[in-house]
Amino acid sequence: DTGLDNTGFSGDMIADLDNRVIRIASWPIQPWLDSYVNNPRANDGAADLDSGHGTHVAGSVAGNGTLSGGQYKGIAPEATIGLQAVEQYAAFNALGELAGGQDGYDLWGLPQNLNDLFNQSFDWGARIHTNSWGSADAGRYTAKSRHVDEFTWGHKDMTILFAAGNEGLDSNRDG
């Protein structure tokens, strides 16, 4: 996801996750973007510098409710987690701007082959990989879809989840 907020708290991590984040990795801007940016392979670290989305998702998954006095907990409040931060700041050059790029934070660290991402977490010992990022592919079977299928076929003890995303439209308003 975008990263994990680790600033402004009394411990080394947000209290709802303290002492349960076993691994953190930050994925730099991927090589396919090199000719479009002024900061190729930039890596601003695993902190959630822009949106707070990664921190929110980590809390939804594994928050133990400490900050809310136990009122709001994640779905697995005793779980340990590993976080792979793929959000990086890209500064686009003229070629990148011509291709539609705009300076800013986005998921520029996502590898072209998602198996690389999944392998890292599997090697850490994870057996559930949740992804709260998506695309506007509207359900099409893409290369990234194939990567998920390949990985889960070869690692039957790993479950990979994706959020439904924010791109959909309830055109008939039936929920």
CSV table of N, CA and C in Angstrom, one decimal:
chain,number,residue,atom,x,y,z
A,1,ASP,N,0.8,-1.2,0.0
A,1,ASP,CA,0.0,0.0,0.0
A,1,ASP,C,0.9,1.2,0.0
A,2,THR,N,0.4,2.3,0.5
A,2,THR,CA,1.1,3.6,0.4
A,2,THR,C,2.2,3.8,1.4
A,3,GLY,N,2.1,3.1,2.5
A,3,GLY,CA,3.2,3.2,3.5
A,3,GLY,C,2.5,3.1,4.9
A,4,LEU,N,3.3,3.3,5.9
A,4,LEU,CA,2.8,3.2,7.3
A,4,LEU,C,3.3,4.4,8.1
A,5,ASP,N,2.3,5.1,8.7
A,5,ASP,CA,2.7,6.3,9.5
A,5,ASP,C,3.4,5.9,10.7
A,6,ASN,N,4.5,6.4,11.0
A,6,ASN,CA,5.3,6.1,12.2
A,6,ASN,C,5.8,7.3,12.9
A,7,THR,N,5.1,8.4,12.6
A,7,THR,CA,5.5,9.7,13.2
A,7,THR,C,4.4,10.2,14.2
A,8,GLY,N,4.8,11.0,15.2
A,8,GLY,CA,3.9,11.6,16.0
A,8,GLY,C,3.3,10.7,17.1
A,9,PHE,N,3.9,9.5,17.3
A,9,PHE,CA,3.3,8.6,18.3
A,9,PHE,C,4.4,8.4,19.4
A,10,SER,N,3.9,7.9,20.6
A,10,SER,CA,4.9,7.8,21.7
A,10,SER,C,5.8,6.6,21.5
A,11,GLY,N,5.4,5.6,20.8
A,11,GLY,CA,6.3,4.4,20.6
A,11,GLY,C,6.9,4.5,19.3
A,12,ASP,N,7.3,3.3,18.8
A,12,ASP,CA,8.0,3.3,17.5
A,12,ASP,C,7.0,3.1,16.4
A,13,MET,N,5.8,3.0,16.7
A,13,MET,CA,4.8,2.7,15.6
A,13,MET,C,3.4,3.2,16.2
A,14,ILE,N,2.4,3.4,15.3
A,14,ILE,CA,1.1,3.7,15.8
A,14,ILE,C,0.7,2.7,16.8
A,15,ALA,N,0.1,3.1,17.9
A,15,ALA,CA,-0.2,2.2,19.0
A,15,ALA,C,-1.0,1.0,18.7
A,16,ASP,N,-1.9,1.1,17.7
A,16,ASP,CA,-2.8,0.0,17.4
A,16,ASP,C,-2.0,-1.2,16.7
A,17,LEU,N,-0.8,-0.9,16.2
A,17,LEU,CA,0.1,-1.9,15.6
A,17,LEU,C,1.4,-2.1,16.2
A,18,ASP,N,1.7,-1.4,17.3
A,18,ASP,CA,3.0,-1.4,17.9
A,18,ASP,C,3.4,-2.8,18.3
A,19,ASN,N,4.6,-3.1,18.0
A,19,ASN,CA,5.3,-4.4,18.2
A,19,ASN,C,4.7,-5.6,17.4
A,20,ARG,N,3.9,-5.3,16.4
A,20,ARG,CA,3.3,-6.4,15.6
A,20,ARG,C,3.7,-6.2,14.1
A,21,VAL,N,4.4,-5.2,13.8
A,21,VAL,CA,4.8,-5.0,12.4
A,21,VAL,C,6.2,-5.7,12.3
A,22,ILE,N,6.3,-6.8,11.7
A,22,ILE,CA,7.5,-7.6,11.7
A,22,ILE,C,8.4,-7.3,10.6
A,23,ARG,N,7.9,-6.8,9.5
A,23,ARG,CA,8.7,-6.4,8.3
A,23,ARG,C,8.1,-5.2,7.6
A,24,ILE,N,9.0,-4.3,7.1
A,24,ILE,CA,8.6,-3.2,6.2
A,24,ILE,C,9.5,-3.1,5.1
A,25,ALA,N,9.0,-3.0,3.9
A,25,ALA,CA,9.9,-2.8,2.7
A,25,ALA,C,9.3,-1.6,1.9
A,26,SER,N,10.2,-0.8,1.4
A,26,SER,CA,9.8,0.3,0.5
A,26,SER,C,10.3,-0.1,-0.9
A,27,TRP,N,9.4,-0.1,-1.9
A,27,TRP,CA,9.7,-0.4,-3.3
A,27,TRP,C,9.9,0.9,-4.0
A,28,PRO,N,11.1,1.1,-4.6
A,28,PRO,CA,11.4,2.3,-5.3
A,28,PRO,C,10.6,2.5,-6.6
A,29,ILE,N,10.7,3.6,-7.2
A,29,ILE,CA,10.1,3.8,-8.5
A,29,ILE,C,10.7,2.8,-9.4
A,30,GLN,N,9.8,2.1,-10.2
A,30,GLN,CA,10.2,1.0,-11.0
A,30,GLN,C,10.9,1.4,-12.3
A,31,PRO,N,11.9,0.6,-12.8
A,31,PRO,CA,12.7,0.9,-13.9
A,31,PRO,C,11.9,1.3,-15.2
A,32,TRP,N,10.8,0.8,-15.4
A,32,TRP,CA,10.0,1.1,-16.6
A,32,TRP,C,9.7,2.6,-16.7
A,33,LEU,N,9.8,3.3,-15.6
A,33,LEU,CA,9.4,4.7,-15.6
A,33,LEU,C,10.7,5.6,-15.7
A,34,ASP,N,11.8,5.0,-15.8
A,34,ASP,CA,13.1,5.8,-15.8
A,34,ASP,C,13.1,7.0,-16.8
A,35,SER,N,12.7,6.7,-18.0
A,35,SER,CA,12.9,7.8,-19.0
A,35,SER,C,11.8,8.8,-18.9
A,36,TYR,N,10.8,8.7,-18.0
A,36,TYR,CA,9.7,9.6,-17.9
A,36,TYR,C,9.9,10.6,-16.6
A,37,VAL,N,10.8,10.3,-15.8
A,37,VAL,CA,10.9,11.0,-14.5
A,37,VAL,C,12.3,11.6,-14.3
A,38,ASN,N,12.4,12.7,-13.6
A,38,ASN,CA,13.7,13.3,-13.2
A,38,ASN,C,14.3,12.6,-12.0
A,39,ASN,N,13.6,11.7,-11.3
A,39,ASN,CA,14.1,11.0,-10.1
A,39,ASN,C,13.9,9.5,-10.3
A,40,PRO,N,14.6,8.9,-11.3
A,40,PRO,CA,14.5,7.5,-11.5
A,40,PRO,C,14.9,6.7,-10.3
A,41,ARG,N,14.2,5.6,-10.0
A,41,ARG,CA,14.5,4.7,-8.9
A,41,ARG,C,14.4,5.4,-7.5
A,42,ALA,N,13.7,6.5,-7.5
A,42,ALA,CA,13.6,7.3,-6.2
A,42,ALA,C,12.9,6.4,-5.2
A,43,ASN,N,13.2,6.5,-3.9
A,43,ASN,CA,12.6,5.7,-2.9
A,43,ASN,C,12.6,6.6,-1.6
A,44,ASP,N,11.4,7.2,-1.3
A,44,ASP,CA,11.2,8.1,-0.2
A,44,ASP,C,10.9,7.3,1.1
A,45,GLY,N,11.0,6.0,1.1
A,45,GLY,CA,10.9,5.2,2.3
A,45,GLY,C,9.5,4.7,2.5
A,46,ALA,N,9.3,4.0,3.6
A,46,ALA,CA,8.0,3.3,3.9
A,46,ALA,C,7.0,4.1,4.7
A,47,ALA,N,7.4,5.3,5.1
A,47,ALA,CA,6.4,6.2,5.8
A,47,ALA,C,5.3,6.6,4.9
A,48,ASP,N,4.1,6.7,5.5
A,48,ASP,CA,2.9,7.1,4.7
A,48,ASP,C,2.9,8.6,4.6
A,49,LEU,N,3.6,9.1,3.6
A,49,LEU,CA,3.8,10.6,3.5
A,49,LEU,C,2.7,11.4,2.8
A,50,ASP,N,1.8,10.7,2.1
A,50,ASP,CA,0.8,11.5,1.4
A,50,ASP,C,-0.6,11.3,1.9
A,51,SER,N,-1.2,10.2,1.8
A,51,SER,CA,-2.6,10.0,1.9
A,51,SER,C,-3.0,9.4,3.3
A,52,GLY,N,-2.2,8.7,3.9
A,52,GLY,CA,-2.6,7.9,5.1
A,52,GLY,C,-3.3,6.6,4.8
A,53,HIS,N,-3.5,6.3,3.5
A,53,HIS,CA,-4.2,5.1,3.1
A,53,HIS,C,-3.6,3.9,3.7
A,54,GLY,N,-2.3,3.7,3.6
A,54,GLY,CA,-1.7,2.5,4.0
A,54,GLY,C,-1.9,2.3,5.5
A,55,THR,N,-1.8,3.4,6.3
A,55,THR,CA,-1.9,3.3,7.7
A,55,THR,C,-3.4,2.9,8.0
A,56,HIS,N,-4.3,3.5,7.3
A,56,HIS,CA,-5.7,3.2,7.5
A,56,HIS,C,-6.0,1.7,7.3
A,57,VAL,N,-5.5,1.2,6.1
A,57,VAL,CA,-5.7,-0.2,5.8
A,57,VAL,C,-5.1,-1.1,6.8
A,58,ALA,N,-3.8,-0.8,7.2
A,58,ALA,CA,-3.2,-1.7,8.2
A,58,ALA,C,-4.0,-1.7,9.5
A,59,GLY,N,-4.6,-0.6,9.9
A,59,GLY,CA,-5.4,-0.6,11.1
A,59,GLY,C,-6.7,-1.4,10.9
A,60,SER,N,-7.3,-1.3,9.7
A,60,SER,CA,-8.5,-2.1,9.4
A,60,SER,C,-8.2,-3.6,9.4
A,61,VAL,N,-7.0,-3.9,9.0
A,61,VAL,CA,-6.6,-5.3,9.0
A,61,VAL,C,-6.2,-5.8,10.4
A,62,ALA,N,-5.3,-5.1,11.0
A,62,ALA,CA,-4.7,-5.6,12.2
A,62,ALA,C,-4.7,-4.7,13.4
A,63,GLY,N,-5.4,-3.6,13.4
A,63,GLY,CA,-5.4,-2.7,14.5
A,63,GLY,C,-6.0,-3.4,15.7
A,64,ASN,N,-5.4,-3.1,16.9
A,64,ASN,CA,-5.9,-3.8,18.1
A,64,ASN,C,-6.9,-3.0,19.0
A,65,GLY,N,-7.2,-1.8,18.5
A,65,GLY,CA,-8.1,-0.9,19.2
A,65,GLY,C,-7.5,-0.1,20.3
A,66,THR,N,-6.2,-0.1,20.5
A,66,THR,CA,-5.6,0.7,21.6
A,66,THR,C,-6.0,2.2,21.5
A,67,LEU,N,-6.0,2.8,20.4
A,67,LEU,CA,-6.2,4.2,20.3
A,67,LEU,C,-7.7,4.6,20.5
A,68,SER,N,-8.6,3.6,20.4
A,68,SER,CA,-10.0,3.9,20.6
A,68,SER,C,-10.5,3.2,21.9
A,69,GLY,N,-9.6,2.8,22.8
A,69,GLY,CA,-10.0,2.2,24.0
A,69,GLY,C,-10.7,0.8,23.7
A,70,GLY,N,-10.4,0.2,22.6
A,70,GLY,CA,-10.9,-1.1,22.3
A,70,GLY,C,-12.2,-1.1,21.5
A,71,GLN,N,-12.7,0.1,21.2
A,71,GLN,CA,-14.0,0.3,20.4
A,71,GLN,C,-13.8,-0.1,19.0
A,72,TYR,N,-12.7,0.3,18.3
A,72,TYR,CA,-12.5,0.0,16.9
A,72,TYR,C,-11.3,-0.9,16.7
A,73,LYS,N,-11.5,-2.1,16.2
A,73,LYS,CA,-10.4,-3.1,16.0
A,73,LYS,C,-10.4,-3.5,14.6
A,74,GLY,N,-9.3,-4.0,14.1
A,74,GLY,CA,-9.2,-4.5,12.8
A,74,GLY,C,-9.8,-5.9,12.8
A,75,ILE,N,-9.9,-6.5,11.6
A,75,ILE,CA,-10.4,-7.9,11.5
A,75,ILE,C,-9.6,-8.9,12.1
A,76,ALA,N,-8.3,-8.7,12.2
A,76,ALA,CA,-7.3,-9.6,12.9
A,76,ALA,C,-6.5,-8.9,13.9
A,77,PRO,N,-7.0,-8.5,15.0
A,77,PRO,CA,-6.3,-7.6,15.9
A,77,PRO,C,-5.1,-8.1,16.6
A,78,GLU,N,-4.9,-9.4,16.5
A,78,GLU,CA,-3.7,-10.0,17.1
A,78,GLU,C,-2.6,-10.4,16.1
A,79,ALA,N,-2.9,-10.2,14.8
A,79,ALA,CA,-2.0,-10.6,13.8
A,79,ALA,C,-0.7,-9.8,13.7
A,80,THR,N,0.3,-10.4,13.2
A,80,THR,CA,1.5,-9.6,12.9
A,80,THR,C,1.4,-9.3,11.4
A,81,ILE,N,2.0,-8.2,11.0
A,81,ILE,CA,1.9,-7.8,9.6
A,81,ILE,C,3.3,-7.4,9.1
A,82,GLY,N,3.4,-7.6,7.8
A,82,GLY,CA,4.5,-7.0,7.0
A,82,GLY,C,3.9,-6.0,6.0
A,83,LEU,N,4.6,-4.9,5.8
A,83,LEU,CA,4.0,-3.9,4.9
A,83,LEU,C,5.0,-3.6,3.8
A,84,GLN,N,4.5,-3.6,2.6
A,84,GLN,CA,5.2,-3.3,1.4
A,84,GLN,C,4.7,-1.9,0.9
A,85,ALA,N,5.5,-0.9,1.1
A,85,ALA,CA,5.1,0.4,0.6
A,85,ALA,C,5.5,0.6,-0.9
A,86,VAL,N,4.5,0.9,-1.7
A,86,VAL,CA,4.8,1.0,-3.1
A,86,VAL,C,4.5,2.4,-3.6
A,87,GLU,N,4.1,3.3,-2.7
A,87,GLU,CA,3.8,4.7,-3.1
A,87,GLU,C,5.1,5.5,-3.1
A,88,GLN,N,5.4,6.1,-4.2
A,88,GLN,CA,6.6,7.0,-4.3
A,88,GLN,C,6.3,8.3,-5.0
A,89,TYR,N,7.1,9.3,-4.7
A,89,TYR,CA,6.9,10.6,-5.4
A,89,TYR,C,7.6,10.6,-6.7
A,90,ALA,N,6.9,10.9,-7.8
A,90,ALA,CA,7.6,10.9,-9.1
A,90,ALA,C,7.6,12.4,-9.6
A,91,ALA,N,8.7,12.8,-10.0
A,91,ALA,CA,8.9,14.2,-10.6
A,91,ALA,C,9.0,14.0,-12.1
A,92,PHE,N,8.0,14.2,-12.9
A,92,PHE,CA,8.0,13.9,-14.3
A,92,PHE,C,8.8,14.9,-15.1
A,93,ASN,N,9.5,14.4,-16.1
A,93,ASN,CA,10.2,15.3,-17.0
A,93,ASN,C,9.2,15.6,-18.2
A,94,ALA,N,9.7,16.3,-19.2
A,94,ALA,CA,8.9,16.8,-20.3
A,94,ALA,C,8.3,15.6,-21.1
A,95,LEU,N,9.1,14.5,-21.3
A,95,LEU,CA,8.5,13.3,-21.9
A,95,LEU,C,7.4,12.7,-21.1
A,96,GLY,N,7.6,12.6,-19.8
A,96,GLY,CA,6.6,12.1,-18.9
A,96,GLY,C,5.3,12.9,-18.9
A,97,GLU,N,5.5,14.2,-19.0
A,97,GLU,CA,4.3,15.1,-19.0
A,97,GLU,C,3.6,14.9,-20.3
A,98,LEU,N,4.3,14.7,-21.4
A,98,LEU,CA,3.6,14.4,-22.7
A,98,LEU,C,2.8,13.1,-22.7
A,99,ALA,N,3.3,12.2,-21.9
A,99,ALA,CA,2.6,10.9,-21.7
A,99,ALA,C,1.5,11.0,-20.7
A,100,GLY,N,1.3,12.1,-20.1
A,100,GLY,CA,0.2,12.3,-19.2
A,100,GLY,C,0.5,12.3,-17.7
A,101,GLY,N,1.8,12.1,-17.5
A,101,GLY,CA,2.3,12.1,-16.1
A,101,GLY,C,2.2,13.5,-15.4
A,102,GLN,N,1.9,13.5,-14.1
A,102,GLN,CA,1.9,14.7,-13.3
A,102,GLN,C,2.6,14.4,-12.0
A,103,ASP,N,3.5,15.3,-11.6
A,103,ASP,CA,4.3,15.2,-10.4
A,103,ASP,C,3.3,14.8,-9.3
A,104,GLY,N,3.8,13.9,-8.4
A,104,GLY,CA,3.0,13.6,-7.3
A,104,GLY,C,3.2,12.1,-6.8
A,105,TYR,N,2.6,11.8,-5.7
A,105,TYR,CA,2.6,10.5,-5.2
A,105,TYR,C,1.7,9.6,-5.9
A,106,ASP,N,2.1,8.4,-6.2
A,106,ASP,CA,1.3,7.3,-6.7
A,106,ASP,C,2.0,6.0,-6.5
A,107,LEU,N,1.4,4.9,-6.9
A,107,LEU,CA,1.9,3.6,-6.7
A,107,LEU,C,3.0,3.2,-7.7
A,108,TRP,N,4.0,4.1,-7.8
A,108,TRP,CA,5.1,3.9,-8.8
A,108,TRP,C,6.0,2.8,-8.4
A,109,GLY,N,5.9,2.3,-7.2
A,109,GLY,CA,6.8,1.2,-6.8
A,109,GLY,C,6.3,-0.2,-7.1
A,110,LEU,N,5.0,-0.3,-7.6
A,110,LEU,CA,4.5,-1.6,-8.0
A,110,LEU,C,5.3,-2.2,-9.1
A,111,PRO,N,5.8,-3.4,-8.9
A,111,PRO,CA,6.6,-4.1,-9.9
A,111,PRO,C,5.7,-4.5,-11.1
A,112,GLN,N,6.3,-4.5,-12.2
A,112,GLN,CA,5.6,-5.0,-13.4
A,112,GLN,C,5.1,-6.4,-13.2
A,113,ASN,N,5.8,-7.2,-12.6
A,113,ASN,CA,5.4,-8.6,-12.3
A,113,ASN,C,5.1,-8.7,-10.8
A,114,LEU,N,3.8,-8.8,-10.5
A,114,LEU,CA,3.4,-8.8,-9.1
A,114,LEU,C,4.0,-10.0,-8.3
A,115,ASN,N,4.4,-11.0,-9.0
A,115,ASN,CA,5.0,-12.2,-8.3
A,115,ASN,C,6.2,-11.8,-7.5
A,116,ASP,N,6.9,-10.7,-7.9
A,116,ASP,CA,8.1,-10.2,-7.1
A,116,ASP,C,7.6,-9.7,-5.8
A,117,LEU,N,6.5,-9.0,-5.8
A,117,LEU,CA,5.9,-8.5,-4.5
A,117,LEU,C,5.4,-9.6,-3.6
A,118,PHE,N,4.7,-10.5,-4.2
A,118,PHE,CA,4.1,-11.6,-3.5
A,118,PHE,C,5.2,-12.5,-2.9
A,119,ASN,N,6.3,-12.8,-3.7
A,119,ASN,CA,7.4,-13.6,-3.2
A,119,ASN,C,8.1,-13.0,-2.0
A,120,GLN,N,8.2,-11.7,-2.0
A,120,GLN,CA,8.9,-11.1,-0.8
A,120,GLN,C,8.1,-11.3,0.5
A,121,SER,N,6.8,-11.1,0.4
A,121,SER,CA,5.9,-11.3,1.6
A,121,SER,C,5.9,-12.8,2.0
A,122,PHE,N,5.8,-13.7,1.0
A,122,PHE,CA,5.8,-15.1,1.2
A,122,PHE,C,7.1,-15.5,2.0
A,123,ASP,N,8.2,-15.0,1.5
A,123,ASP,CA,9.5,-15.3,2.1
A,123,ASP,C,9.5,-14.8,3.6
A,124,TRP,N,8.8,-13.7,3.9
A,124,TRP,CA,8.7,-13.2,5.2
A,124,TRP,C,7.9,-14.1,6.1
A,125,GLY,N,7.1,-15.0,5.5
A,125,GLY,CA,6.2,-15.9,6.3
A,125,GLY,C,4.7,-15.6,6.2
A,126,ALA,N,4.4,-14.5,5.4
A,126,ALA,CA,3.0,-14.2,5.3
A,126,ALA,C,2.3,-15.3,4.5
A,127,ARG,N,1.0,-15.5,4.8
A,127,ARG,CA,0.2,-16.4,4.0
A,127,ARG,C,-1.1,-15.8,3.6
A,128,ILE,N,-1.3,-14.5,4.0
A,128,ILE,CA,-2.4,-13.7,3.5
A,128,ILE,C,-1.8,-12.4,3.0
A,129,HIS,N,-2.1,-12.0,1.8
A,129,HIS,CA,-1.6,-10.7,1.2
A,129,HIS,C,-2.8,-9.9,0.8
A,130,THR,N,-3.0,-8.8,1.5
A,130,THR,CA,-4.1,-8.0,1.1
A,130,THR,C,-3.7,-6.7,0.4
A,131,ASN,N,-4.4,-6.3,-0.6
A,131,ASN,CA,-4.0,-5.2,-1.5
A,131,ASN,C,-5.2,-4.3,-1.6
A,132,SER,N,-5.1,-3.1,-1.1
A,132,SER,CA,-6.2,-2.1,-1.2
A,132,SER,C,-5.9,-1.1,-2.2
A,133,TRP,N,-5.4,-1.5,-3.3
A,133,TRP,CA,-5.2,-0.7,-4.5
A,133,TRP,C,-5.8,-1.5,-5.7
A,134,GLY,N,-6.2,-0.8,-6.7
A,134,GLY,CA,-6.8,-1.5,-7.8
A,134,GLY,C,-6.5,-0.8,-9.1
A,135,SER,N,-7.4,-0.9,-10.0
A,135,SER,CA,-7.2,-0.2,-11.3
A,135,SER,C,-8.6,0.0,-11.9
A,136,ALA,N,-8.6,0.7,-13.0
A,136,ALA,CA,-9.9,1.0,-13.7
A,136,ALA,C,-10.1,0.0,-14.8
A,137,ASP,N,-9.6,-1.2,-14.6
A,137,ASP,CA,-9.7,-2.2,-15.6
A,137,ASP,C,-11.1,-2.8,-15.8
A,138,ALA,N,-12.0,-2.5,-14.9
A,138,ALA,CA,-13.4,-2.9,-14.9
A,138,ALA,C,-13.6,-4.4,-15.1
A,139,GLY,N,-12.8,-5.2,-14.4
A,139,GLY,CA,-12.9,-6.6,-14.4
A,139,GLY,C,-12.2,-7.4,-15.5
A,140,ARG,N,-11.5,-6.7,-16.4
A,140,ARG,CA,-10.8,-7.3,-17.4
A,140,ARG,C,-9.7,-8.2,-16.9
A,141,TYR,N,-9.4,-9.3,-17.5
A,141,TYR,CA,-8.3,-10.2,-17.2
A,141,TYR,C,-7.0,-9.6,-17.8
A,142,THR,N,-6.1,-9.1,-16.9
A,142,THR,CA,-4.9,-8.4,-17.4
A,142,THR,C,-3.7,-9.3,-17.0
A,143,ALA,N,-2.5,-8.8,-17.4
A,143,ALA,CA,-1.2,-9.4,-17.0
A,143,ALA,C,-1.1,-9.5,-15.5
A,144,LYS,N,-1.6,-8.5,-14.8
A,144,LYS,CA,-1.5,-8.5,-13.3
A,144,LYS,C,-2.5,-9.5,-12.7
A,145,SER,N,-3.6,-9.7,-13.4
A,145,SER,CA,-4.5,-10.8,-13.0
A,145,SER,C,-3.9,-12.1,-13.1
A,146,ARG,N,-3.2,-12.3,-14.2
A,146,ARG,CA,-2.4,-13.6,-14.5
A,146,ARG,C,-1.4,-13.8,-13.4
A,147,HIS,N,-0.7,-12.7,-13.0
A,147,HIS,CA,0.4,-12.8,-12.0
A,147,HIS,C,-0.2,-13.4,-10.7
A,148,VAL,N,-1.4,-12.9,-10.3
A,148,VAL,CA,-2.0,-13.4,-9.0
A,148,VAL,C,-2.4,-14.8,-9.2
A,149,ASP,N,-3.0,-15.2,-10.3
A,149,ASP,CA,-3.3,-16.6,-10.6
A,149,ASP,C,-2.0,-17.5,-10.6
A,150,GLU,N,-1.0,-17.1,-11.2
A,150,GLU,CA,0.3,-17.8,-11.2
A,150,GLU,C,0.8,-18.0,-9.8
A,151,PHE,N,0.8,-17.0,-9.0
A,151,PHE,CA,1.4,-17.1,-7.7
A,151,PHE,C,0.5,-18.0,-6.8
A,152,THR,N,-0.8,-17.8,-6.8
A,152,THR,CA,-1.6,-18.7,-5.9
A,152,THR,C,-1.6,-20.1,-6.4
A,153,TRP,N,-1.5,-20.4,-7.7
A,153,TRP,CA,-1.4,-21.7,-8.2
A,153,TRP,C,-0.1,-22.4,-7.7
A,154,GLY,N,1.0,-21.6,-7.7
A,154,GLY,CA,2.3,-22.2,-7.2
A,154,GLY,C,2.5,-22.2,-5.7
A,155,HIS,N,1.6,-21.4,-5.0
A,155,HIS,CA,1.7,-21.3,-3.5
A,155,HIS,C,0.3,-21.5,-2.9
A,156,LYS,N,-0.1,-22.7,-2.9
A,156,LYS,CA,-1.5,-23.0,-2.5
A,156,LYS,C,-1.8,-22.6,-1.0
A,157,ASP,N,-0.8,-22.4,-0.3
A,157,ASP,CA,-1.0,-22.0,1.1
A,157,ASP,C,-1.0,-20.4,1.3
A,158,MET,N,-1.1,-19.7,0.2
A,158,MET,CA,-1.1,-18.2,0.2
A,158,MET,C,-2.5,-17.8,-0.4
A,159,THR,N,-3.1,-16.9,0.3
A,159,THR,CA,-4.3,-16.2,-0.1
A,159,THR,C,-4.0,-14.8,-0.4
A,160,ILE,N,-4.4,-14.3,-1.6
A,160,ILE,CA,-4.2,-13.0,-2.1
A,160,ILE,C,-5.5,-12.3,-2.2
A,161,LEU,N,-5.7,-11.2,-1.6
A,161,LEU,CA,-7.0,-10.4,-1.6
A,161,LEU,C,-6.8,-9.1,-2.2
A,162,PHE,N,-7.8,-8.6,-2.9
A,162,PHE,CA,-7.8,-7.3,-3.4
A,162,PHE,C,-9.1,-6.6,-3.0
A,163,ALA,N,-9.0,-5.3,-2.7
A,163,ALA,CA,-10.2,-4.6,-2.4
A,163,ALA,C,-11.0,-4.4,-3.7
A,164,ALA,N,-12.3,-4.2,-3.6
A,164,ALA,CA,-13.1,-4.0,-4.8
A,164,ALA,C,-12.8,-2.8,-5.6
A,165,GLY,N,-12.2,-1.8,-4.9
A,165,GLY,CA,-11.8,-0.5,-5.5
A,165,GLY,C,-12.8,0.5,-5.5
A,166,ASN,N,-12.5,1.7,-6.0
A,166,ASN,CA,-13.4,2.8,-6.0
A,166,ASN,C,-13.8,3.2,-7.3
A,167,GLU,N,-13.6,2.4,-8.3
A,167,GLU,CA,-13.9,2.8,-9.7
A,167,GLU,C,-15.3,2.4,-10.1
A,168,GLY,N,-16.0,1.5,-9.4
A,168,GLY,CA,-17.3,1.0,-9.8
A,168,GLY,C,-18.4,2.1,-9.7
A,169,LEU,N,-19.5,1.7,-10.3
A,169,LEU,CA,-20.7,2.6,-10.3
A,169,LEU,C,-21.9,1.7,-10.1
A,170,ASP,N,-22.7,2.0,-9.2
A,170,ASP,CA,-23.9,1.3,-8.9
A,170,ASP,C,-25.0,1.9,-9.7
A,171,SER,N,-25.0,1.7,-11.0
A,171,SER,CA,-25.9,2.4,-12.0
A,171,SER,C,-27.4,2.1,-11.7
A,172,ASN,N,-27.7,0.9,-11.2
A,172,ASN,CA,-29.1,0.6,-10.9
A,172,ASN,C,-29.5,0.9,-9.5
A,173,ARG,N,-28.5,1.4,-8.7
A,173,ARG,CA,-28.7,1.8,-7.3
A,173,ARG,C,-29.3,0.8,-6.4
A,174,ASP,N,-28.9,-0.5,-6.6
A,174,ASP,CA,-29.4,-1.6,-5.8
A,174,ASP,C,-28.4,-2.0,-4.7
A,175,GLY,N,-27.3,-1.3,-4.6
A,175,GLY,CA,-26.3,-1.6,-3.6
A,175,GLY,C,-25.4,-2.6,-4.0
